[in-house]
Coordinates of C-alpha atoms and ligand atoms in Angstrom, one line a residue:
X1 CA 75.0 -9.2 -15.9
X2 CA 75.4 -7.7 -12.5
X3 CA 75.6 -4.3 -13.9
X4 CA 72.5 -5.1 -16.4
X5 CA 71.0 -5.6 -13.3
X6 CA 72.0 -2.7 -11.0
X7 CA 70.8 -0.1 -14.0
X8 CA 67.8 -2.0 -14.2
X9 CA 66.6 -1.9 -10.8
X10 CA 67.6 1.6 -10.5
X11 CA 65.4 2.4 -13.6
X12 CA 62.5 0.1 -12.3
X13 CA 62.0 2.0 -9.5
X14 CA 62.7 5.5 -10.9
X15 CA 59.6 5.2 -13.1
X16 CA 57.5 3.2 -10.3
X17 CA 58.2 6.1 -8.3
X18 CA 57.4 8.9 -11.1
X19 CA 54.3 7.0 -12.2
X20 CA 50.9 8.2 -11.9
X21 CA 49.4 6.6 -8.9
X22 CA 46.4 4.8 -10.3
X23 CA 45.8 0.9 -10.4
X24 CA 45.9 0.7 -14.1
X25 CA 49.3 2.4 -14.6
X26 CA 50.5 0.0 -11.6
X27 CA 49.2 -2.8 -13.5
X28 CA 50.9 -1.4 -16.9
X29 CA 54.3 -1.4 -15.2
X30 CA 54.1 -5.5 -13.4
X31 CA 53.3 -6.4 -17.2
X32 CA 56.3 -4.0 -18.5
X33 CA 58.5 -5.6 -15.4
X34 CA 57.0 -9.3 -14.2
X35 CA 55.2 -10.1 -16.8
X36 CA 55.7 -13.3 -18.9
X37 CA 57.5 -11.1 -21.2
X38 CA 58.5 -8.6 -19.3
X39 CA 62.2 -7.5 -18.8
X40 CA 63.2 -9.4 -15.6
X41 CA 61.2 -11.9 -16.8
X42 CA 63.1 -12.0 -19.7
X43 CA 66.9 -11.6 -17.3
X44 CA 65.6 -14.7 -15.6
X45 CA 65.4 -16.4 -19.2
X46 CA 69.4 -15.1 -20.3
X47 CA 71.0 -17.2 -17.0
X48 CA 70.7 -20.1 -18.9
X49 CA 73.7 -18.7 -21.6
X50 CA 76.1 -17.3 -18.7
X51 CA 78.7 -20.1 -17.2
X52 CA 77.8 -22.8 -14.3
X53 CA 80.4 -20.3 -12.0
X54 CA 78.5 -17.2 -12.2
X55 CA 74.8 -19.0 -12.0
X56 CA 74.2 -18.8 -8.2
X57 CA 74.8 -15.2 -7.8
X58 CA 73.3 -13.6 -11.2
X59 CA 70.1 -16.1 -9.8
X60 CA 70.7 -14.3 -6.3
X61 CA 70.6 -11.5 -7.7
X62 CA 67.5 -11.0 -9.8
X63 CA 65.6 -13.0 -7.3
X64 CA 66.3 -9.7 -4.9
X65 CA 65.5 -7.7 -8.3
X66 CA 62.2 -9.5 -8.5
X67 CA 61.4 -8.9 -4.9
X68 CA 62.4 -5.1 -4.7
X69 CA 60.3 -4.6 -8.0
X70 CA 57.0 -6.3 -6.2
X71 CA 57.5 -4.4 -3.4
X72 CA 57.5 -0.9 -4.9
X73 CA 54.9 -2.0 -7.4
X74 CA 52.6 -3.4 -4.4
X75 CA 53.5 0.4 -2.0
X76 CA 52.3 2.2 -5.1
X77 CA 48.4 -0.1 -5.4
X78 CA 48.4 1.0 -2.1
X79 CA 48.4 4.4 -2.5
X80 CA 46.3 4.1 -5.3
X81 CA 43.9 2.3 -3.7
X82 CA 43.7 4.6 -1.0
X83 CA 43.2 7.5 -3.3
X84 CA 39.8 6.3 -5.0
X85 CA 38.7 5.4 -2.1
X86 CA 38.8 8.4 -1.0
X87 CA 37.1 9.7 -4.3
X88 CA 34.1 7.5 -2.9
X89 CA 34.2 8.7 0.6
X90 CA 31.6 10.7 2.4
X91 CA 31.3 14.5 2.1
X92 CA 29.5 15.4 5.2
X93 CA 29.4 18.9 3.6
X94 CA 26.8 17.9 1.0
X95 CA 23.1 18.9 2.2
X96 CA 21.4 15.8 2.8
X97 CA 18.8 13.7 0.4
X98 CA 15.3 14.1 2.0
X99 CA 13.4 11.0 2.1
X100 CA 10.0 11.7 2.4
X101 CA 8.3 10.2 5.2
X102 CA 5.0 9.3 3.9
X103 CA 1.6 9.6 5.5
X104 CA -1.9 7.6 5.8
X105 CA -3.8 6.5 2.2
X106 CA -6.8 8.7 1.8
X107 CA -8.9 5.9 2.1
X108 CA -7.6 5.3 5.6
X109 CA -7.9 8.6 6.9
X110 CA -11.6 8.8 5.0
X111 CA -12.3 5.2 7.1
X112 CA -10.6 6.9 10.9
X113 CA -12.5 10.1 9.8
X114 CA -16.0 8.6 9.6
X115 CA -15.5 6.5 13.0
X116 CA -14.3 9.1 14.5
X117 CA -18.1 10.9 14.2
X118 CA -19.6 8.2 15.4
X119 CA -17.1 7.4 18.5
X120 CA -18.1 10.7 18.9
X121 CA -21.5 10.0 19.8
X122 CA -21.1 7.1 21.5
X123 CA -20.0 3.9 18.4
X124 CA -17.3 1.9 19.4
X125 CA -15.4 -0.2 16.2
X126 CA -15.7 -3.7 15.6
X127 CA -13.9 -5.5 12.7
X128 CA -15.3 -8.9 11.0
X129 CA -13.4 -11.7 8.6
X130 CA -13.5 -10.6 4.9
X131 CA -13.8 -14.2 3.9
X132 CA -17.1 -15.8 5.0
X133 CA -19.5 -18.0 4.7
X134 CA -22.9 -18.2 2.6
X135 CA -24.5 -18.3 6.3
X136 CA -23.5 -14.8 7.4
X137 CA -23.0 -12.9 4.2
X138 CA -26.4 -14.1 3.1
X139 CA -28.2 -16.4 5.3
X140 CA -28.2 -14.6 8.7
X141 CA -29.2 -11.1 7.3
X142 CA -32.7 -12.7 5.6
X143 CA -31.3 -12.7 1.8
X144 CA -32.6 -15.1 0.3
X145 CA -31.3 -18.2 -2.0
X146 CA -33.0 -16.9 -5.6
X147 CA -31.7 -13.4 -4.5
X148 CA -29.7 -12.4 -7.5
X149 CA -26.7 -11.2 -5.5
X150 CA -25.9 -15.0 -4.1
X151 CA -25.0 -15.5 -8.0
X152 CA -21.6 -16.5 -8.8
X153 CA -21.5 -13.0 -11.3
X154 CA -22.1 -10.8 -8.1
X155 CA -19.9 -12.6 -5.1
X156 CA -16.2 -14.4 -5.3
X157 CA -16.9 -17.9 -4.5
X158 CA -13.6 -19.6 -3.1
X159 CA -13.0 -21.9 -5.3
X160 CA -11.3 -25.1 -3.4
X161 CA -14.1 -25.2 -0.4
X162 CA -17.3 -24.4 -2.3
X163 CA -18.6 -23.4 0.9
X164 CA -16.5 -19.7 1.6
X165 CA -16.7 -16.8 -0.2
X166 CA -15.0 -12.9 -0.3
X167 CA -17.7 -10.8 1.7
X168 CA -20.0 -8.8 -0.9
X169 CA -20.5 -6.2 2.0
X170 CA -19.7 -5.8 5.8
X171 CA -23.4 -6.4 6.9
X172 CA -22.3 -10.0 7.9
X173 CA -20.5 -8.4 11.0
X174 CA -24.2 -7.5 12.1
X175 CA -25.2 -10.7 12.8
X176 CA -21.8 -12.2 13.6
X177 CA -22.1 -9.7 16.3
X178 CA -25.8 -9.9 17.6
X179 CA -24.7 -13.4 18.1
X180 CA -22.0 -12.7 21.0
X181 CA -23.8 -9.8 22.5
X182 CA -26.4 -8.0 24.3
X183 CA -28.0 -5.1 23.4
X184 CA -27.7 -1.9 23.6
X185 CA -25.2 -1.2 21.5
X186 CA -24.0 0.8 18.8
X187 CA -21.0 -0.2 16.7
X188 CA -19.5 0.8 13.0
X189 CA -17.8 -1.8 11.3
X190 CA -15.1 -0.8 9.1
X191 CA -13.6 -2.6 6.1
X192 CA -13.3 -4.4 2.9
X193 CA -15.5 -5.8 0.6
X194 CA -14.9 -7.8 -2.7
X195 CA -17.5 -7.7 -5.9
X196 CA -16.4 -9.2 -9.3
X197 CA -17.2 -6.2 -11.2
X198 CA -15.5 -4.8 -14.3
X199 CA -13.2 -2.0 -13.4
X200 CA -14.2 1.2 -14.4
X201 CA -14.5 4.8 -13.0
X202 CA -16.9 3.9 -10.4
X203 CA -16.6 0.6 -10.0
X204 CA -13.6 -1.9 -8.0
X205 CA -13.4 -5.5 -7.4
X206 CA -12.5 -4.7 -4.0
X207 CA -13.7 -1.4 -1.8
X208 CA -14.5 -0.3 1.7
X209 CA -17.6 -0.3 3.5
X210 CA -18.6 1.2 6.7
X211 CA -21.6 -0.9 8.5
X212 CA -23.4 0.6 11.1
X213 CA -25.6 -1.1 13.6
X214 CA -27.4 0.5 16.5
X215 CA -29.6 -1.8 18.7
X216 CA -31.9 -1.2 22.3
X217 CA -35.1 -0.7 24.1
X218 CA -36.9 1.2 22.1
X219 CA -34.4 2.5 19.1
X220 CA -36.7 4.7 16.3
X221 CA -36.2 5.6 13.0
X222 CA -36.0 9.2 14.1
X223 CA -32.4 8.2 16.1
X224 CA -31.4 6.7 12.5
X225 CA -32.4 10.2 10.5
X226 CA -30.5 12.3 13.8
X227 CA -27.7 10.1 13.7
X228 CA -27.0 10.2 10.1
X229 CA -27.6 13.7 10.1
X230 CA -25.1 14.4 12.6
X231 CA -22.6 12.7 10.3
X232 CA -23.6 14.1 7.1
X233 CA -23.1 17.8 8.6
X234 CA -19.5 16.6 9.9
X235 CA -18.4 14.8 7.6
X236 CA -19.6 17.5 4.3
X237 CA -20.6 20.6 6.1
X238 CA -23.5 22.7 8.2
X239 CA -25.3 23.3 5.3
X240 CA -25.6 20.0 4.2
X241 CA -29.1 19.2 3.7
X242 CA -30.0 15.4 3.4
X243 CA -33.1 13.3 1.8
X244 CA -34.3 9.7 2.4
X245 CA -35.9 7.9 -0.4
X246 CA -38.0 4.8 0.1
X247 CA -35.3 1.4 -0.6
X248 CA -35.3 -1.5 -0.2
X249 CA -33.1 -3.8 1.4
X250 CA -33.6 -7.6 2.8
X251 CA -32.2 -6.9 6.1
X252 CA -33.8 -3.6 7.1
X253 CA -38.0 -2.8 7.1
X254 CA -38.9 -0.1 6.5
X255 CA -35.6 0.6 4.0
X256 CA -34.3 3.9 2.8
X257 CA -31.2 5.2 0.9
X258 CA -30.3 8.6 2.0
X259 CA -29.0 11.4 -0.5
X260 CA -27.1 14.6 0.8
X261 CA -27.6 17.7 -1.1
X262 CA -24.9 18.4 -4.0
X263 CA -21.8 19.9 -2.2
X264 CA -20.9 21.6 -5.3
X265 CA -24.0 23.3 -6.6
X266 CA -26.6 22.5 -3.8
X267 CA -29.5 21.9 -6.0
X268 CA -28.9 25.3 -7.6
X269 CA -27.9 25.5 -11.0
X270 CA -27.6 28.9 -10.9
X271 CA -24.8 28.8 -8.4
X272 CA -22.7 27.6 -11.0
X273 CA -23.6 30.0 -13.5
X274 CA -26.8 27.8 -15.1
X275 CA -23.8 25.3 -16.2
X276 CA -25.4 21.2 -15.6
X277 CA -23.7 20.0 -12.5
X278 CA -21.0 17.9 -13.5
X279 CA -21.3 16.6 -9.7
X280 CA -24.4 15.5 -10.1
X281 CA -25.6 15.8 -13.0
X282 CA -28.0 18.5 -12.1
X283 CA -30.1 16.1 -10.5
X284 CA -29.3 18.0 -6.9
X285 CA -28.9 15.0 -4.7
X286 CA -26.3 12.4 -4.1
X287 CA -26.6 9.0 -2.9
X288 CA -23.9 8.2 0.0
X289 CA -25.6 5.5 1.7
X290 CA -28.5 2.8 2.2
X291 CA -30.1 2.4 6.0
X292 CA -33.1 1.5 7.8
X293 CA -34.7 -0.5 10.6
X294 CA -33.2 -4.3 11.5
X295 CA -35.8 -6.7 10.0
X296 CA -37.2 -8.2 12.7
X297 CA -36.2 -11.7 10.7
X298 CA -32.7 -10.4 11.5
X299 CA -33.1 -10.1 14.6
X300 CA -35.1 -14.0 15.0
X301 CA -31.7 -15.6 13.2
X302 CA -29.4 -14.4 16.1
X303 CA -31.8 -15.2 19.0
X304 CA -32.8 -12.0 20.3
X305 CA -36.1 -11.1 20.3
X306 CA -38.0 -8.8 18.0
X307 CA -40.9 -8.1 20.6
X308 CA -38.2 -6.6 22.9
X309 CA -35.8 -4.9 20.8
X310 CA -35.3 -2.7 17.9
X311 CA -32.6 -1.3 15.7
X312 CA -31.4 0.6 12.8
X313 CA -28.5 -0.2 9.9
X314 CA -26.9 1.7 7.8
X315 CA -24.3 0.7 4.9
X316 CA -22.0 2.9 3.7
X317 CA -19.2 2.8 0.6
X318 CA -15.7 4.5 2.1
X319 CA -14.4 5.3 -2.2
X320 CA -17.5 7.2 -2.9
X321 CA -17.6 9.3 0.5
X322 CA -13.9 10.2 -0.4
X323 CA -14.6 11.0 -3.9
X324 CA -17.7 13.1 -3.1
X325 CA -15.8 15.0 -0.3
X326 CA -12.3 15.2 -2.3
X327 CA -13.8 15.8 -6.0
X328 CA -11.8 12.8 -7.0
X329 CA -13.3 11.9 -10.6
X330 CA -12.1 7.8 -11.1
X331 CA -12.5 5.3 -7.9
X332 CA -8.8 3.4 -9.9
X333 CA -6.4 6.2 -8.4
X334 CA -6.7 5.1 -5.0
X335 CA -5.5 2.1 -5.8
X336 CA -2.7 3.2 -8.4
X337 CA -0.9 4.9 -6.2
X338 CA 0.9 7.2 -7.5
X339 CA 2.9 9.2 -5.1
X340 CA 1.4 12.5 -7.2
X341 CA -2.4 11.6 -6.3
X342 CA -1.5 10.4 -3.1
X343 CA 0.6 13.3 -1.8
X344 CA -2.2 15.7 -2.4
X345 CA -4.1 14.7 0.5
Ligands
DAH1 N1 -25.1 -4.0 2.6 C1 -25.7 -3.0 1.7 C2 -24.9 -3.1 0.4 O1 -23.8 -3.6 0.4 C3 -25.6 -1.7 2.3 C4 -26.6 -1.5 3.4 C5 -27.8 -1.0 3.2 C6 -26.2 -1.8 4.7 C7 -28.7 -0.9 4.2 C8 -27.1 -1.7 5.8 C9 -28.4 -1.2 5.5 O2 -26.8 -2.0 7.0 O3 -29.3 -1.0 6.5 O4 -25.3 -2.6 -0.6

């Protein structure tokens, strides 16, 4: 048996050594060797027929056998396991992935690009709550209970208080305000605005409003017309010519909504080869916001008074302005975003 043994361990380690150095063929030999079949397995198994002298030694021995086998069978994983890890290990000669860094939605830079006109000439920013009351979304700015846009079809009522709702525009922060202020002051209020309208190309449940509110001495509706002109030419271009229309709205008297000539075919169809306008529909004008002079009612609700002071509004919505300025045809993609709309601006 100690010969069986010696040739045995000899061979064992001959083709450990030769093997190819990879966990599965490690694992193929310890079966071939250790296993529960294996040969010195099956060694262990023959002691039982040799006589009671020559048990302690042939047990000696194959013990050693057992170990010596382990040994080389364990070097080998090693060296296997060092070799795929290696497979896995960094090439620091391979050019790098670029991540792309990203850079401000459209929407925002429309929203920093319209306050930035008016900081220009003198607005500062102020921000509101988007969840309010029926007092300041309605109440405080003169609209009044019958008026069709208190209806539960036209503003998200909060369901568990009965007594919040999402803002329907940011007019509130007029009068939230007026209420912790003196005049003068001019300030555009950023932000956004929840209706429940069905999606569609034009139309979101929630958008972006830009409120402005201008109050003093003696404030005219010619500083609302030079103001708004100053941002229209900005904003779309010298040429830009604009229009005021006759509005109505129940926070401002006199009312207007102002149009800006088309920026594609500035009234003239002929510009674009007597095609209809698909801008505007041939029409010549588009609407970009609604304005006019604080309602002296307004003006009552937060204390100051109307004799004294006078103001102008304006209400602006951020999608449109962005789709008008970047020829963007469906109000959705903004908020899709997909990296291949949004990377183009
Ligand atoms: N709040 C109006 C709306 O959401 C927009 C608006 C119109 C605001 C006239 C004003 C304004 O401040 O003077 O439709």
């Amino acid at each position: 048996m100690k010969n069986q043994i010696k040739q045995l361990e000899q061979a064992a380690l001959q083709e450990i050594t030769s093997a190819a150095v990879s966990k599965d063929a490690v694992e193929g030999l310890r079966i071939k060797y250790l296993g529960r079949k294996g040969v010195v397995t099956e060694l262990f198994k023959k002691m039982s027929e040799l006589p009671a002298s020559e048990k302690p030694e042939a047990g000696q021995l194959l013990n050693l056998l057992k170990n010596t086998v382990t040994k080389a069978l364990d070097e080998k994983l090693n060296s296997a396991a060092g070799i795929e890890e290696e497979k896995e290990a960094l090439d620091v000669t391979l050019p790098g992935i670029l991540s792309k860094p990203g850079h401000l939605h459209p929407i925002t830079r429309t929203i920093d690009e319209i306050c930035r006109i008016f900081i220009s000439i003198g607005f500062r920013v102020v921000e509101g709550p988007e969840i309010e009351t029926e007092h300041y979304n309605f109440e405080t700015l003169n609209i009044p209970l019958e008026h069709p846009s208190r209806d539960a079809f036209d503003t998200f009522y909060l369901k568990s208080s009965g007594k919040y709702l999402l803002r329907s525009h940011t007019s509130p922060v007029q009068t939230r305000f007026m209420e912790k202020n003196k005049p003068p002051f001019s300030i555009v209020v950023p932000g956004k605005v929840y209706r429940p309208d069905a999606t569609d190309a034009s139309h979101s449940f929630m958008f972006h409003q830009i409120e402005g509110l201008a109050v003093g001495d003696n404030i005219k509706f010619s500083d609302l017309k030079g103001v708004l002109s100053i941002f229209a030419k900005t904003m779309f271009g010298k040429s830009i010519k604009m229009r005021f229309r006759p509005s109505f709205f129940p926070f401002t008297e006199p009312s207007a909504e102002i149009d800006i000539s088309c920026i594609i075919c500035g009234g003239d169809a002929q510009k674009i080869g007597g095609k209809r306008c698909s801008l505007c529909g041939g029409k010549g004008w588009l609407e970009i916001l609604g304005a006019g002079m604080v309602n002296p009612k307004v003006f009552e609700k937060v204390g100051y008074d109307p004799k004294k002071v006078t103001g102008f509004a304006f209400g602006m919505g951020v999608e449109r302005i962005a789709i008008l300025k970047y020829g963007v045809s469906d109000i959705r993609m903004f908020f899709e975003n997909d990296v291949r709309f949004l990377e183009q601006f």
